[in-house]
Short mmCIF file of C-alpha atoms in Angstrom, two decimals:
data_model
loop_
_atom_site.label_atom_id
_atom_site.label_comp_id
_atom_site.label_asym_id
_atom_site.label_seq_id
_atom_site.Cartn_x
_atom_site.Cartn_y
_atom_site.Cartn_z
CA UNK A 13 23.71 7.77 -17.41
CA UNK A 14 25.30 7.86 -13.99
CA UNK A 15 23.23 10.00 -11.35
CA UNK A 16 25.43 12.19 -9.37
CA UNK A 17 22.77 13.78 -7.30
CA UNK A 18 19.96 12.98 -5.52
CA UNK A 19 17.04 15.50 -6.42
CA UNK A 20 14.51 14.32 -8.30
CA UNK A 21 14.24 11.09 -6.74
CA UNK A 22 11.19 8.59 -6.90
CA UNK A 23 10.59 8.37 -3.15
CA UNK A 24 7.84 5.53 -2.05
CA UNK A 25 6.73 3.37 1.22
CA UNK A 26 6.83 -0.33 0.96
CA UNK A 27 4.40 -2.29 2.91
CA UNK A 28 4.83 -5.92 3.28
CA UNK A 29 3.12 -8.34 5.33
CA UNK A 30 1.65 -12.00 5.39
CA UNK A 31 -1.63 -13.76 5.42
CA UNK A 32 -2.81 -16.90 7.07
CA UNK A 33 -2.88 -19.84 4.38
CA UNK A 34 -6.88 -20.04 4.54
CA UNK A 35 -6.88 -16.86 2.75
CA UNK A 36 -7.38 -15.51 -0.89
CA UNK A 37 -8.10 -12.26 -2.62
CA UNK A 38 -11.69 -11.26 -2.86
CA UNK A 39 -12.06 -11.02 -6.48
CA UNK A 40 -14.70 -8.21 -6.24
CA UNK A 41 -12.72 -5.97 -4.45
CA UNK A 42 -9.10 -7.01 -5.71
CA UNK A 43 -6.89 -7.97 -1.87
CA UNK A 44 -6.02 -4.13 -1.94
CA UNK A 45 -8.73 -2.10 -2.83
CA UNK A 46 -6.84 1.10 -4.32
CA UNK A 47 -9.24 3.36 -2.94
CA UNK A 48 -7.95 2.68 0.61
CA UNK A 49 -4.56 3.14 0.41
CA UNK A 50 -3.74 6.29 1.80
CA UNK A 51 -0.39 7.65 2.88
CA UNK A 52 0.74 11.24 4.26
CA UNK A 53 4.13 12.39 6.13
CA UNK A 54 4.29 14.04 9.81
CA UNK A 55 5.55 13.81 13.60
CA UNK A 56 1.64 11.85 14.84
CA UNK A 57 -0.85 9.92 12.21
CA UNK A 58 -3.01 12.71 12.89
CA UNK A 59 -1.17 15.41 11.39
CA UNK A 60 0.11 12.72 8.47
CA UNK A 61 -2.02 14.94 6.13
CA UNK A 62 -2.75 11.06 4.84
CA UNK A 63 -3.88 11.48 0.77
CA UNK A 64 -5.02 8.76 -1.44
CA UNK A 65 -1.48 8.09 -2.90
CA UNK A 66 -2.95 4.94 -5.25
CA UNK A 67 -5.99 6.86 -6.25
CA UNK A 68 -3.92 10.10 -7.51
CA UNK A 69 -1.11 7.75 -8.90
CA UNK A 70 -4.10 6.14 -11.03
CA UNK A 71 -6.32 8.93 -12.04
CA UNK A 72 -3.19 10.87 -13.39
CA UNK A 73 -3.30 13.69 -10.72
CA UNK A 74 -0.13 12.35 -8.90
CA UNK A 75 2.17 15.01 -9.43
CA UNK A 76 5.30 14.65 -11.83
CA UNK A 77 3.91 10.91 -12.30
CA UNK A 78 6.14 11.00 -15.43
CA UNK A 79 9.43 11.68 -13.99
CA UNK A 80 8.34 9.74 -10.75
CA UNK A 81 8.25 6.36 -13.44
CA UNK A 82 11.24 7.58 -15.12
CA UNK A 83 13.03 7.85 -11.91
CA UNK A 84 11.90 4.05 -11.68
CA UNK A 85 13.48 2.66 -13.89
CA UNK A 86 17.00 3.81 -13.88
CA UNK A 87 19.47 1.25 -14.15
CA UNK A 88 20.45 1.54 -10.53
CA UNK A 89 16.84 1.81 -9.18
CA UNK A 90 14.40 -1.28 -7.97
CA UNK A 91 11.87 -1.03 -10.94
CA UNK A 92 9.46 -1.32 -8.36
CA UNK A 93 5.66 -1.49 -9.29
CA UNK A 94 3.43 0.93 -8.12
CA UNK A 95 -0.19 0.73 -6.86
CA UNK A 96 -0.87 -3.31 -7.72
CA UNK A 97 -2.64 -5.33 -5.94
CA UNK A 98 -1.41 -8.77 -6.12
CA UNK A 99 -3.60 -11.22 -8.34
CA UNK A 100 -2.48 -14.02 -6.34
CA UNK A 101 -0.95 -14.93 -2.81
CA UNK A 102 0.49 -18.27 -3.35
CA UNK A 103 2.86 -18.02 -0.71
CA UNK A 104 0.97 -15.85 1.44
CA UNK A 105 3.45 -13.12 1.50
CA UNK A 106 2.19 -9.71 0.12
CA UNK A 107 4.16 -6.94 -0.90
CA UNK A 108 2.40 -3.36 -2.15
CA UNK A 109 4.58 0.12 -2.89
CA UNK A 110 2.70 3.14 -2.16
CA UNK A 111 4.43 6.08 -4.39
CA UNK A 112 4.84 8.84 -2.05
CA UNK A 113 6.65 11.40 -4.99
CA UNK A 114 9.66 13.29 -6.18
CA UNK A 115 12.15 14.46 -3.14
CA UNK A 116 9.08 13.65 -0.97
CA UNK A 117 10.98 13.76 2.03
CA UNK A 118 12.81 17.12 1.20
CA UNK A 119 15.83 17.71 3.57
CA UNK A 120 17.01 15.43 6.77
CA UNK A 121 14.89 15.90 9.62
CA UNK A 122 16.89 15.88 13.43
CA UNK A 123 12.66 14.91 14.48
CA UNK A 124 9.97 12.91 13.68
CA UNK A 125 8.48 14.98 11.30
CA UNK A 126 9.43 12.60 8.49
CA UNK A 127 7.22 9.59 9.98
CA UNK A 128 5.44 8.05 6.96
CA UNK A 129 1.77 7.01 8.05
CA UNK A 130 -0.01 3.94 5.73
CA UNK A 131 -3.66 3.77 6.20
CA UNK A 132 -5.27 0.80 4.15
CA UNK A 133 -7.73 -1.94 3.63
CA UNK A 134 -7.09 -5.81 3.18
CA UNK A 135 -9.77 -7.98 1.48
CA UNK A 136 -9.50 -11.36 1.66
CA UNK A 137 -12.02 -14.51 1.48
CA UNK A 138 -11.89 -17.55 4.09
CA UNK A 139 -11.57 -20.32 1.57
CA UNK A 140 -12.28 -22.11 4.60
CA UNK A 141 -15.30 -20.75 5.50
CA UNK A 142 -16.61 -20.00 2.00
CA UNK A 143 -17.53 -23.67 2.22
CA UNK A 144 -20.08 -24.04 4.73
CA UNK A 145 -22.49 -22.35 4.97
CA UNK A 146 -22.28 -19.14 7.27
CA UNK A 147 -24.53 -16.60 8.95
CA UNK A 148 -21.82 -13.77 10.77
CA UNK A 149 -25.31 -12.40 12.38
CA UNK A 150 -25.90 -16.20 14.00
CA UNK A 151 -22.06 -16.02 15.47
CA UNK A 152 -21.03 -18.39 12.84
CA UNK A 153 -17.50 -17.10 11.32
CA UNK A 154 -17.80 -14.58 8.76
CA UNK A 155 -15.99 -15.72 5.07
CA UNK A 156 -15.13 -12.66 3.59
CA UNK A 157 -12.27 -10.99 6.23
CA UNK A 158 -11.90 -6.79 6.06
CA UNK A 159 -9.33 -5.45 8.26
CA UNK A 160 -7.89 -1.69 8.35
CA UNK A 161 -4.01 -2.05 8.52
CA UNK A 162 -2.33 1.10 9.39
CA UNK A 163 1.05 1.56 10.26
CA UNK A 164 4.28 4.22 10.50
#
């Protein structure tokens, strides 16, 4: 089928970034935990309106999530995965796509009003570290590493 226009399109934010090579994915938490991703849409990060994107995408409450995977996997579209956190980093480069939804970003903007806003949590281990034996409270280095990444 060729697509002639552009409503109904699967819009999404794709966040991308490395970690050092002494770290791996806690396996309690997964290196993503889903419910920390959020993601909202405005001028500042406080008036994103930032909603657990992953969470709704999961649960079923993301709206149109139906068309938003059809959308996906047209022939001319990146078949992109939503909401996985990667089960390995073996060349400590992650990639993670936040679904944002259908037309998300409506018409152009002249402003900054279409500034997308990524608030999440990455949950690694110190493979390092995880070998000796640590006390964070004695000022010894901690081996599991949390750390709030948020972005536009």
């Amino acid at each position: 089928t060729l697509r002639t226009n552009s409503s109904g399109a699967a819009h999404y934010v794709q966040v991308t970034f490395t970690v050092g090579p002494q770290y791996d994915i806690n396996e309690n938490s997964g290196l993503i935990p889903l419910d920390s991703v959020r993601a909202g849409k405005g001028t500042f990060f406080s008036q994103g309106g930032l909603v657990h994107k992953c969470m709704d995408y999961t649960d079923g409450s993301f709206a149109d999530v139906a068309a938003f995977n059809a959308s996906l996997l047209q022939p001319c579209a990146p078949g992109a995965s939503m909401c996985v956190s990667p089960a390995s980093i073996p060349d400590q480069f992650v990639v993670f796509n936040i679904p944002l939804g259908l037309d998300y970003f409506g018409d152009a903007a002249n402003d900054l009003s279409n500034n997308i806003f990524v608030d999440m949590v990455i949950s690694a281990v110190d493979t390092v570290a995880r070998g000796k034996a640590t006390n964070p409270n004695a000022g010894n280095p901690p081996w599991q590493m949390k750390t709030t990444l948020t972005a536009s």
